[in-house]
Coordinates of C-alpha atoms and ligand atoms in Angstrom, one line a residue:
M19 CA -112.7 -17.9 134.3
C20 CA -116.0 -16.7 134.0
G21 CA -119.5 -16.2 135.6
I22 CA -122.4 -18.6 135.2
L23 CA -126.4 -18.2 136.2
G24 CA -129.5 -20.2 136.1
I25 CA -132.7 -19.1 137.5
I26 CA -135.8 -22.0 137.7
S27 CA -139.1 -19.9 138.9
S28 CA -142.2 -21.4 140.3
D29 CA -144.2 -19.2 138.6
T30 CA -145.2 -20.5 135.0
N31 CA -146.2 -16.7 134.0
T32 CA -143.0 -15.3 134.8
N33 CA -140.1 -14.2 132.5
V34 CA -136.6 -14.9 134.2
A35 CA -134.8 -13.1 131.7
S36 CA -134.9 -9.6 133.8
E37 CA -133.7 -11.1 136.6
L38 CA -131.3 -13.3 134.8
F39 CA -130.1 -9.8 133.3
D40 CA -129.8 -8.2 136.9
G41 CA -127.7 -11.1 138.0
S42 CA -125.3 -10.4 135.3
L43 CA -124.8 -7.6 136.5
Y44 CA -123.7 -8.8 139.8
L45 CA -121.1 -11.2 138.0
Q46 CA -119.7 -8.9 135.3
H47 CA -116.2 -8.5 137.0
R48 CA -116.2 -12.4 136.6
G49 CA -116.3 -11.9 132.7
Q50 CA -116.3 -8.5 130.4
D51 CA -115.8 -10.2 127.3
A52 CA -119.3 -11.7 126.3
A53 CA -122.4 -12.0 127.7
G54 CA -125.5 -14.4 126.8
I55 CA -128.9 -15.5 128.2
V56 CA -130.8 -18.3 127.1
T57 CA -134.6 -18.8 128.5
C58 CA -137.0 -21.5 128.0
G59 CA -140.6 -21.1 127.3
R60 CA -143.9 -23.1 127.3
G61 CA -143.6 -26.1 125.1
G62 CA -139.7 -26.1 125.9
R63 CA -138.9 -23.6 123.2
L64 CA -135.6 -21.7 123.6
Y65 CA -134.8 -17.7 123.4
Q66 CA -131.4 -16.8 123.4
C67 CA -129.7 -13.3 123.0
K68 CA -125.7 -13.4 123.4
G69 CA -122.8 -11.9 121.8
N70 CA -119.2 -10.0 122.7
G71 CA -119.3 -7.3 125.4
M72 CA -120.6 -6.2 128.7
A73 CA -123.9 -7.4 129.7
R74 CA -125.4 -3.9 129.8
D75 CA -124.4 -3.6 126.1
V76 CA -125.5 -7.1 125.2
F77 CA -128.7 -7.3 127.2
T78 CA -130.7 -4.3 125.9
Q79 CA -134.4 -3.9 127.3
E80 CA -135.9 -4.6 123.8
R81 CA -133.9 -8.1 123.4
M82 CA -134.4 -8.8 127.1
S83 CA -138.1 -8.6 126.5
K84 CA -138.3 -11.0 123.7
L85 CA -136.5 -13.6 126.1
V86 CA -139.7 -15.9 127.2
G87 CA -139.8 -18.1 130.1
N88 CA -139.7 -19.2 133.8
M89 CA -136.3 -20.7 133.6
G90 CA -132.8 -19.9 132.2
I91 CA -129.4 -19.4 132.5
A92 CA -126.9 -16.6 132.0
H93 CA -122.7 -16.7 131.0
L94 CA -120.4 -14.0 131.2
R95 CA -117.4 -14.8 129.6
Y96 CA -113.6 -13.9 130.8
P97 CA -111.4 -12.9 127.9
T98 CA -108.4 -15.9 127.4
A99 CA -105.4 -14.7 125.6
G100 CA -106.1 -18.2 123.5
S101 CA -109.5 -17.5 122.1
S102 CA -111.8 -15.1 123.1
A103 CA -112.0 -13.6 119.5
N104 CA -112.8 -16.2 117.6
S105 CA -114.7 -18.2 119.6
E106 CA -118.7 -18.3 120.5
A107 CA -120.3 -16.9 123.3
Q108 CA -122.3 -19.0 125.9
P109 CA -124.4 -20.4 126.8
F110 CA -123.5 -23.1 124.1
Y111 CA -126.7 -25.4 122.7
V112 CA -127.1 -28.6 121.1
N113 CA -130.6 -29.8 119.9
A114 CA -130.0 -33.8 120.5
P115 CA -131.0 -35.2 122.9
Y116 CA -133.9 -33.0 124.6
G117 CA -132.4 -29.6 123.7
I118 CA -129.5 -28.9 126.1
S119 CA -127.7 -25.6 126.9
L120 CA -124.6 -25.0 129.2
S121 CA -122.9 -22.5 131.0
H122 CA -119.6 -23.3 131.9
N123 CA -116.6 -21.9 134.0
G124 CA -113.2 -23.2 134.0
N125 CA -110.8 -25.0 131.9
L126 CA -110.7 -28.7 131.1
T127 CA -107.0 -30.0 131.0
N128 CA -107.5 -33.1 128.5
G129 CA -109.7 -31.5 125.8
E130 CA -107.1 -32.7 123.1
E131 CA -107.9 -36.4 124.1
L132 CA -111.8 -35.6 124.5
K133 CA -111.6 -33.7 121.0
K134 CA -110.2 -37.2 119.6
Y135 CA -112.6 -39.1 121.6
M136 CA -115.4 -37.0 120.1
D137 CA -114.2 -37.4 116.7
E138 CA -113.5 -41.4 116.6
V139 CA -115.9 -42.6 119.2
V140 CA -118.8 -40.5 119.4
H141 CA -119.0 -39.2 115.8
R142 CA -120.0 -35.4 117.3
H143 CA -118.4 -32.4 115.1
I144 CA -116.8 -30.0 117.4
N145 CA -117.1 -26.9 115.9
T146 CA -114.9 -24.2 118.3
D147 CA -111.5 -24.5 120.2
S148 CA -113.7 -23.9 123.3
D149 CA -113.7 -26.4 125.8
S150 CA -116.9 -26.0 127.1
E151 CA -118.3 -27.2 123.9
L152 CA -116.6 -30.3 124.3
L153 CA -117.9 -31.1 127.7
L154 CA -121.5 -30.0 126.4
N155 CA -121.2 -32.5 123.7
L156 CA -119.8 -35.1 126.2
F157 CA -122.8 -34.5 128.1
A158 CA -125.3 -35.2 125.3
A159 CA -123.7 -38.1 124.3
E160 CA -123.8 -39.6 127.6
L161 CA -127.7 -38.8 128.1
A162 CA -128.3 -39.9 124.6
T163 CA -127.3 -43.4 125.4
Y164 CA -130.3 -43.9 127.6
D165 CA -132.2 -43.6 124.2
K166 CA -135.4 -42.5 125.8
S167 CA -138.3 -40.3 124.7
R168 CA -138.0 -38.8 128.2
V169 CA -135.3 -38.8 130.8
N170 CA -135.5 -38.9 134.7
E171 CA -133.2 -37.5 137.2
N172 CA -131.3 -41.0 137.7
D173 CA -130.4 -41.1 133.9
I174 CA -129.1 -37.4 134.3
F175 CA -126.7 -38.2 137.4
K176 CA -126.0 -41.6 135.5
A177 CA -124.8 -39.5 132.5
L178 CA -123.0 -36.8 134.6
E179 CA -121.0 -39.8 136.1
G180 CA -120.1 -40.4 132.4
V181 CA -118.7 -37.2 132.3
Y182 CA -117.1 -37.0 135.2
N183 CA -115.2 -40.3 134.4
R184 CA -114.0 -38.5 131.0
V185 CA -113.3 -35.1 131.9
R186 CA -110.1 -33.7 133.8
G187 CA -110.0 -29.9 134.7
A188 CA -111.7 -27.6 136.0
Y189 CA -115.5 -27.2 135.6
A190 CA -118.8 -25.5 137.2
C191 CA -121.5 -26.0 135.2
I192 CA -124.9 -24.7 134.8
A193 CA -127.0 -26.8 132.2
M194 CA -130.6 -26.3 130.9
L195 CA -132.6 -29.2 129.6
S196 CA -135.5 -27.6 127.5
G197 CA -138.5 -28.3 129.0
Y198 CA -137.5 -30.3 131.8
G199 CA -135.4 -28.1 134.1
I200 CA -132.0 -27.0 135.4
I201 CA -128.8 -28.9 136.5
G202 CA -126.0 -27.9 138.6
F203 CA -122.7 -29.7 138.4
R204 CA -119.2 -29.1 139.9
D205 CA -115.8 -30.9 139.3
P206 CA -115.0 -33.2 142.0
H207 CA -111.9 -30.9 143.4
G208 CA -114.5 -28.0 143.7
I209 CA -112.0 -25.8 141.9
R210 CA -114.4 -23.4 140.6
P211 CA -117.3 -21.9 142.9
L212 CA -120.9 -22.6 142.5
L213 CA -124.0 -22.2 145.2
I214 CA -127.6 -22.7 144.9
G215 CA -130.1 -20.6 146.6
E216 CA -133.7 -20.7 147.4
R217 CA -136.1 -18.1 147.6
L218 CA -139.3 -18.6 149.4
K219 CA -142.2 -16.6 148.3
D220 CA -145.1 -15.7 150.1
D221 CA -147.3 -18.0 148.4
G222 CA -145.3 -20.9 149.8
Q223 CA -143.7 -21.6 146.5
R224 CA -140.0 -21.8 146.2
D225 CA -137.7 -20.4 143.1
Y226 CA -134.2 -21.6 143.0
M227 CA -130.8 -20.0 141.7
L228 CA -127.8 -21.6 140.7
A229 CA -124.6 -18.9 140.9
S230 CA -121.0 -18.6 140.6
E231 CA -121.2 -16.1 143.7
S232 CA -123.3 -15.9 146.8
V233 CA -123.4 -11.9 146.5
V234 CA -126.1 -12.4 143.3
L235 CA -128.1 -15.2 145.6
K236 CA -127.8 -12.6 148.4
A237 CA -129.2 -9.8 146.7
H238 CA -132.1 -11.5 144.8
G239 CA -133.6 -12.3 148.2
Y240 CA -132.7 -16.5 147.8
Q241 CA -132.1 -16.2 151.5
V242 CA -130.8 -19.6 152.5
Y243 CA -127.8 -20.9 150.0
R244 CA -125.1 -23.3 150.0
D245 CA -122.4 -24.3 147.6
I246 CA -122.5 -27.5 146.0
L247 CA -119.9 -29.9 146.7
P248 CA -116.9 -31.0 144.7
G249 CA -118.5 -33.9 142.7
E250 CA -122.2 -33.1 143.6
A251 CA -124.9 -32.4 141.4
V252 CA -128.3 -30.7 141.7
I253 CA -131.7 -31.0 139.2
I254 CA -134.4 -28.7 139.9
S255 CA -136.9 -29.8 137.3
K256 CA -140.0 -27.8 136.4
D257 CA -142.6 -29.9 137.4
K258 CA -141.7 -30.8 140.8
M259 CA -139.7 -27.3 141.5
L260 CA -137.8 -29.6 144.3
P261 CA -134.0 -29.8 143.9
V262 CA -132.3 -33.4 144.2
F263 CA -128.9 -33.3 144.9
K264 CA -126.4 -36.2 144.4
Q265 CA -122.9 -37.0 145.2
V266 CA -122.6 -38.2 141.6
V267 CA -118.8 -39.0 142.2
P268 CA -116.7 -39.1 145.4
L269 CA -114.8 -36.0 146.4
K270 CA -111.3 -36.2 145.1
S271 CA -110.2 -33.2 147.7
Y272 CA -112.2 -29.9 148.3
S273 CA -109.6 -27.4 146.8
P274 CA -111.0 -24.3 145.9
D275 CA -108.7 -21.9 143.6
I276 CA -107.2 -19.8 146.0
F277 CA -107.2 -16.9 143.3
E278 CA -110.9 -16.5 143.8
Y279 CA -110.1 -15.0 147.2
V280 CA -107.1 -12.9 146.1
Y281 CA -108.4 -11.3 143.1
F282 CA -111.3 -12.6 141.5
A283 CA -114.3 -12.7 143.4
R284 CA -116.5 -9.9 145.0
P285 CA -115.4 -9.2 148.1
D286 CA -119.2 -9.0 149.4
S287 CA -119.4 -13.1 148.3
V288 CA -118.6 -16.2 150.7
L289 CA -117.4 -19.1 148.7
D290 CA -117.3 -22.6 150.3
G291 CA -118.2 -20.8 153.6
I292 CA -115.0 -18.3 153.4
S293 CA -115.7 -14.7 153.6
V294 CA -114.1 -13.0 150.7
Y295 CA -113.9 -9.6 152.4
R296 CA -112.6 -11.1 155.6
S297 CA -109.9 -13.1 153.8
R298 CA -108.5 -10.2 152.1
L299 CA -108.3 -8.3 155.4
L300 CA -106.5 -10.9 157.2
M301 CA -104.1 -11.0 153.9
G302 CA -103.4 -7.4 154.7
E303 CA -102.7 -8.2 158.5
K304 CA -100.5 -10.8 157.7
L305 CA -98.5 -8.8 154.9
A306 CA -98.2 -6.2 157.8
Q307 CA -96.7 -8.9 160.2
N308 CA -94.1 -9.8 157.5
I309 CA -93.3 -6.3 157.3
T310 CA -92.7 -5.3 160.5
D311 CA -90.4 -8.4 161.1
Y312 CA -88.8 -7.7 158.0
Y313 CA -87.4 -4.4 159.6
K314 CA -87.2 -6.0 163.1
S315 CA -84.6 -8.4 161.6
Q316 CA -82.6 -5.5 160.4
D317 CA -82.9 -3.9 163.8
K318 CA -85.2 -1.0 162.0
N319 CA -88.4 0.3 163.0
V320 CA -91.1 0.0 160.0
L321 CA -92.6 3.2 161.3
N322 CA -89.4 4.8 160.8
E323 CA -89.1 3.5 157.3
I324 CA -92.4 3.8 155.5
D325 CA -94.7 7.0 155.9
V326 CA -97.9 6.1 153.8
V327 CA -99.6 3.1 152.8
I328 CA -101.4 3.2 149.4
P329 CA -103.4 0.9 147.8
V330 CA -103.6 -0.1 143.8
P331 CA -107.2 0.0 143.1
D332 CA -109.4 -1.7 143.4
T333 CA -108.9 -5.3 144.7
S334 CA -106.3 -4.5 147.0
R335 CA -108.0 -1.6 149.0
H336 CA -109.5 -3.9 151.6
S337 CA -106.4 -5.5 152.6
A338 CA -104.0 -2.1 152.2
L339 CA -106.3 -0.8 154.4
Q340 CA -106.0 -3.6 157.2
C341 CA -102.3 -3.5 156.6
A342 CA -102.2 0.3 157.4
I343 CA -104.0 -0.1 160.7
T344 CA -101.9 -3.1 161.8
L345 CA -98.7 -1.5 161.0
N346 CA -100.2 2.1 162.9
L347 CA -99.4 3.7 159.7
P348 CA -101.7 6.3 157.6
Y349 CA -103.6 4.8 154.8
R350 CA -104.1 7.2 151.8
E351 CA -105.7 6.9 148.3
G352 CA -103.3 8.2 146.2
F353 CA -104.3 6.6 143.0
I354 CA -107.2 7.3 141.2
K355 CA -109.2 5.4 139.2
N356 CA -110.7 6.3 135.7
R357 CA -113.9 3.9 135.7
Y358 CA -115.2 5.0 132.7
V359 CA -112.2 3.7 130.6
G360 CA -113.4 0.9 128.5
R361 CA -112.7 0.6 124.8
T362 CA -109.5 2.2 123.1
F363 CA -109.5 3.3 119.5
I364 CA -106.1 2.2 118.0
M365 CA -105.9 3.8 114.6
P366 CA -104.1 1.4 112.1
D367 CA -101.0 3.9 111.5
Q368 CA -100.7 4.8 115.3
K369 CA -99.2 2.8 118.3
Q370 CA -101.1 3.3 121.7
R371 CA -100.0 6.7 123.3
Q372 CA -100.2 5.7 126.7
S373 CA -100.1 2.4 128.7
S374 CA -103.4 0.7 130.0
V375 CA -102.2 1.4 133.1
R376 CA -101.9 5.3 132.7
R377 CA -105.5 5.4 131.2
K378 CA -106.8 3.7 134.5
L379 CA -104.7 5.1 137.0
N380 CA -104.0 8.5 138.1
A381 CA -101.4 9.3 140.6
M382 CA -102.0 12.7 142.9
A383 CA -98.5 14.0 143.9
S384 CA -99.8 15.4 147.0
E385 CA -99.8 11.8 148.5
F386 CA -96.5 11.1 147.3
Y387 CA -94.1 14.1 147.1
G388 CA -91.4 13.5 149.5
K389 CA -92.7 10.8 151.0
S390 CA -91.7 6.6 151.4
V391 CA -94.6 4.9 150.3
L392 CA -96.1 1.1 150.8
L393 CA -97.9 0.3 147.3
V394 CA -100.3 -2.4 148.0
D395 CA -101.3 -4.7 145.1
D396 CA -103.5 -8.3 145.4
S397 CA -100.6 -9.8 142.9
I398 CA -97.8 -9.3 140.4
V399 CA -98.3 -11.2 137.2
R400 CA -96.2 -9.9 134.3
G401 CA -94.8 -7.1 136.3
T402 CA -95.3 -4.8 133.7
T403 CA -98.4 -3.2 135.6
S404 CA -96.6 -2.8 138.3
Q405 CA -93.6 -1.5 136.9
E406 CA -95.5 1.3 135.8
I407 CA -97.5 2.0 138.8
V408 CA -93.7 2.2 140.4
N409 CA -92.6 4.6 138.2
M410 CA -95.8 6.7 138.3
A411 CA -95.1 6.6 142.1
R412 CA -91.7 8.1 141.7
E413 CA -92.6 10.3 139.0
A414 CA -95.3 12.0 141.3
G415 CA -92.2 12.5 144.1
A416 CA -92.1 9.6 146.2
K417 CA -88.8 9.2 148.0
R418 CA -88.8 5.3 148.4
V419 CA -91.4 3.1 146.6
F420 CA -92.1 -0.4 148.8
F421 CA -94.2 -2.9 146.8
A422 CA -96.5 -5.4 148.8
S423 CA -98.3 -8.2 147.5
C424 CA -101.2 -10.0 149.1
S425 CA -100.3 -13.2 147.1
P426 CA -96.9 -15.0 146.9
V427 CA -94.6 -15.1 143.6
I428 CA -96.7 -16.0 140.7
R429 CA -94.2 -18.3 139.0
Y430 CA -96.6 -20.6 136.9
N431 CA -99.7 -20.0 134.7
H432 CA -103.2 -20.4 135.8
I433 CA -104.6 -23.1 134.3
Y434 CA -108.5 -23.4 135.6
G435 CA -109.5 -20.7 133.5
I436 CA -107.7 -17.7 134.6
D437 CA -105.3 -17.3 131.7
L438 CA -102.6 -14.8 133.2
A439 CA -99.6 -15.4 130.5
D440 CA -97.1 -18.0 129.5
N441 CA -94.9 -18.9 132.5
K442 CA -91.9 -17.2 130.5
Q443 CA -93.9 -14.1 130.7
L444 CA -94.5 -14.4 134.4
V445 CA -92.1 -11.7 136.1
G446 CA -91.8 -14.1 139.1
Y447 CA -90.8 -17.0 136.5
N448 CA -86.9 -18.2 137.3
R449 CA -86.9 -15.0 139.4
T450 CA -85.8 -14.5 143.0
E451 CA -88.1 -12.3 145.1
N452 CA -85.2 -9.8 144.6
E453 CA -85.0 -10.1 141.3
V454 CA -88.2 -9.0 141.0
S455 CA -87.9 -5.9 143.0
L456 CA -85.0 -4.9 140.9
K457 CA -87.2 -5.8 137.3
I458 CA -90.5 -3.7 138.6
G459 CA -87.9 -1.0 140.1
A460 CA -89.5 -1.1 143.5
D461 CA -86.6 -0.3 146.5
H462 CA -88.1 -3.8 147.9
V463 CA -91.0 -6.2 147.1
F464 CA -92.8 -7.7 150.0
Y465 CA -94.5 -11.1 149.0
Q466 CA -97.3 -12.8 151.1
K467 CA -96.0 -16.4 152.2
L468 CA -98.1 -19.1 150.9
E469 CA -98.7 -20.8 154.5
D470 CA -100.1 -17.2 155.6
L471 CA -102.3 -17.0 152.7
I472 CA -103.9 -20.1 152.9
D473 CA -104.2 -19.4 156.9
C474 CA -106.2 -15.9 155.5
C475 CA -108.5 -18.3 153.6
Q476 CA -110.2 -20.1 156.6
R477 CA -114.1 -20.5 157.6
D478 CA -114.1 -18.9 160.6
D479 CA -116.5 -20.8 162.8
S480 CA -116.3 -18.5 165.6
L481 CA -118.2 -15.9 163.7
K482 CA -122.3 -15.6 164.4
D483 CA -124.1 -17.1 162.1
H484 CA -125.4 -13.7 160.4
E485 CA -121.8 -13.1 159.9
R486 CA -121.0 -16.4 158.3
E487 CA -124.2 -15.5 156.3
L488 CA -125.6 -18.7 156.1
A489 CA -123.3 -20.3 154.0
L490 CA -122.1 -23.4 155.6
T491 CA -125.0 -25.6 156.2
P492 CA -128.3 -24.0 156.3
V493 CA -131.0 -25.6 157.6
V494 CA -134.2 -23.7 158.7
S495 CA -135.5 -20.4 157.3
R496 CA -135.3 -16.9 159.1
D497 CA -138.3 -17.8 161.0
N498 CA -137.0 -21.1 162.1
S499 CA -140.1 -23.0 160.8
I500 CA -139.6 -24.3 157.5
I501 CA -137.1 -26.5 156.5
S502 CA -135.1 -25.2 153.6
M503 CA -135.1 -27.8 150.6
I504 CA -131.5 -27.4 150.0
A505 CA -130.3 -28.2 153.5
R506 CA -127.5 -30.6 154.2
N507 CA -128.3 -33.3 156.7
D508 CA -124.5 -33.3 157.6
E509 CA -122.1 -31.0 158.3
A510 CA -120.4 -29.5 155.4
P511 CA -117.3 -31.4 154.6
E512 CA -113.9 -29.7 155.4
I513 CA -111.7 -27.8 153.0
T514 CA -108.7 -30.3 152.5
G515 CA -106.1 -27.7 150.6
F516 CA -106.6 -24.9 147.9
E517 CA -105.6 -25.2 144.5
A518 CA -102.5 -22.9 144.5
G519 CA -100.7 -24.1 141.2
V520 CA -99.6 -20.4 140.1
F521 CA -97.7 -20.4 143.4
T522 CA -96.3 -23.7 143.5
G523 CA -96.3 -25.2 140.0
K524 CA -98.5 -28.4 141.6
Y525 CA -101.8 -28.5 140.0
V526 CA -104.6 -30.3 142.1
T527 CA -105.5 -32.4 139.0
G528 CA -102.3 -33.7 138.6
D529 CA -99.4 -33.3 136.0
E530 CA -100.6 -30.8 133.4
T531 CA -97.2 -30.0 131.3
S532 CA -98.7 -31.1 128.2
Y533 CA -102.0 -28.9 128.4
M534 CA -99.7 -25.8 129.2
L535 CA -97.6 -26.3 126.1
R536 CA -100.5 -26.6 124.1
A537 CA -102.1 -23.4 125.6
E538 CA -98.9 -21.5 125.0
Q539 CA -99.2 -22.9 121.0
A540 CA -102.7 -21.5 121.1
R541 CA -101.9 -18.2 122.7
A542 CA -98.8 -17.7 120.2
R543 CA -101.1 -18.4 117.2
N544 CA -103.9 -16.0 118.4
A545 CA -100.9 -13.4 118.6
R546 CA -99.8 -13.6 115.5
R547 CA -103.5 -13.4 114.2
S548 CA -104.3 -10.4 115.9
D549 CA -100.8 -8.8 115.4
S550 CA -101.9 -6.2 118.0
G551 CA -99.3 -6.9 120.3
S552 CA -101.8 -6.8 123.1
T553 CA -102.2 -9.9 125.4
G554 CA -103.6 -10.9 128.5
M555 CA -104.8 -8.3 130.7
D556 CA -104.6 -5.9 128.0
I557 CA -107.5 -7.4 126.0
L558 CA -109.8 -6.0 128.5
D559 CA -109.2 -2.7 126.7
V560 CA -109.9 -3.9 123.4
K561 CA -113.5 -5.0 122.4
A562 CA -114.2 -7.0 119.5
P563 CA -117.2 -5.1 117.5
S564 CA -120.4 -6.5 119.1
E565 CA -122.2 -9.3 117.3
I566 CA -125.4 -9.7 118.7
N567 CA -126.8 -13.4 118.0
I568 CA -130.7 -13.7 118.4
F569 CA -132.3 -16.9 118.5
N570 CA -136.1 -16.7 118.1
S571 CA -138.3 -13.7 119.7
G572 CA -141.1 -14.6 121.4
D573 CA -143.8 -11.9 122.5
Y574 CA -144.9 -11.3 125.6
Ligands
NAG614 C1 -82.8 -19.1 135.0 O1 -82.0 -18.1 135.3 C2 -80.7 -18.5 135.3 C3 -79.9 -17.4 135.6 O2 -80.3 -16.2 135.5 C4 -80.2 -19.2 134.0 O3 -79.0 -19.5 134.0 C5 -81.0 -20.3 133.7 O4 -80.8 -21.0 132.2 C6 -82.7 -19.9 133.6 N1 -83.4 -21.2 133.7 C7 -84.6 -21.2 132.8 C8 -85.4 -22.6 132.8 O5 -85.0 -20.1 132.1
NAG615 C1 -91.9 -12.4 154.8 O1 -92.6 -13.3 153.7 C2 -91.2 -13.3 152.2 C3 -92.2 -14.1 151.2 O2 -92.3 -15.4 151.2 C4 -90.4 -14.5 153.0 O3 -89.5 -15.0 152.2 C5 -89.7 -13.8 154.4 O4 -88.8 -14.7 154.7 C6 -90.7 -13.2 155.0 N1 -90.1 -12.0 156.3 C7 -90.2 -12.5 157.6 C8 -89.3 -11.7 158.4 O5 -90.8 -13.1 158.3
NAG616 C1 -110.2 -22.4 128.6 O1 -111.4 -22.0 128.4 C2 -111.7 -20.8 127.7 C3 -113.2 -20.9 128.2 O2 -114.3 -22.0 128.0 C4 -111.7 -21.5 126.4 O3 -112.0 -20.2 125.5 C5 -110.4 -21.6 126.1 O4 -110.1 -21.9 124.9 C6 -109.4 -22.7 126.9 N1 -108.4 -22.4 127.0 C7 -107.7 -23.6 126.6 C8 -106.1 -23.5 126.5 O5 -107.9 -24.9 126.4

């Protein structure tokens, strides 16, 4: 999982770097491992700054001031246990043809096959394990077949069609063609999110932004925005400054990854017409119903069994609050989060003194002592975090500890960009719900039913326009006069289902067993190499030293 962003401004004297930097901060939650920006200035020259670390560390004022140009793209990389340490930060770049840069969010599942094709047929060298480099080179190879000195929109759409036909997996991408414009495209299932926004300026000109989440668009005054559809692409050339859309391949399904709503996206984003915040409220409500029913079936009243609802910060807060309201129980913030936890220093001869959970969270005895508490979290992955949290609640004096998960049992790995763990490391792997309870040491674990979770992630057409935040099919601007250039003529297609393979083992792109095996091997190799015993989520804590890669340096 990653965050991607692209901006093209109608004002050729503007430098979009600062807006890209600002936008990166809104997407930081999507990837804290590495950050990068590439801009394109006069004469098609590229300026780049990328490296390991958070946006604020990589993008300093001085470095930003050297990124010239009125269009550019950015990337925030999510740590994947498979490869984060040894693969490069994005955007990736190839010089031929035309100079293409690319930011990719997602994971391809037929990378092995593509690598072979690149080697044996296209003769392009791939220098990292990153499937994004493959995707970029494939696009470049397709574009090169036209062998023209300048491409046009049709050539680009045709090239993308070639890409779509070869690639399998999840991909939301923003590409930049040097001196030409920016391009956005999304896989034919719409697994990863991508939106386009339009900002009308006082001079009547328009700027465009492509982004992973609507929150960036709104925050930057791109008031009219919409989702790119599965299989759809958009090109905005700097000369025309007019977005051209095309359904490059037919939509195979419309299946956004349900994990975006459970955990990944910011609550104030609206993705594929679904408010993340609202879906999380509903998750709390549905959980509460399940809990009430559970006690009813035992002839008990939930109010006699549970004293207080406590969220595990941060993602689950909204769900937990709504859960408490629905249960008519008090809601308390029993865990205080240390927001300054970041890098951890481990000396070679020393084991980490504290678990990463305890470094991040502290339980307040006053909220736990002598009480039966219901802890609410977004999900249970390996179970080690949940187990530690249950322990902390008990140490703080809780009488009984119940654990509620806003999502169903995670039994299978996530294969489209959130590298959770090998199947066998998931606490839900080959375990019943009760066995998970035992494993994490809770008195009982409540899980969301999958059909309930899916119910929570619905577009709600009963909402007023301002509540839907114009996310479905915006047509006119605020003053009802100007037709937006990004409007759809037709209604947004219905979502056909969700990518929920982590719960069911059935992935929208089909049987991906061999991909999962390869990913397992990659993780094992990487674990041996780093030899630190920290994997998966813990990687967030251990940052590689910052290596900033500056390419070109422009002067204002
Ligand atoms: C699942 O668990 C059962 C009982 O604990 C065990 O017999 C079986 O071998 C396990 N299956 C797998 C695939 O691990
Ligand atoms: C609550 O949800 C769990 C998880 O799917 C399910 O197994 C259980 O039957 C539900 N309980 C009730 C009472 O609906
Ligand atoms: C998934 O994608 C990320 C980002 O491109 C990449 O680093 C990683 O190697 C991919 N994982 C696998 C197993 O291909």
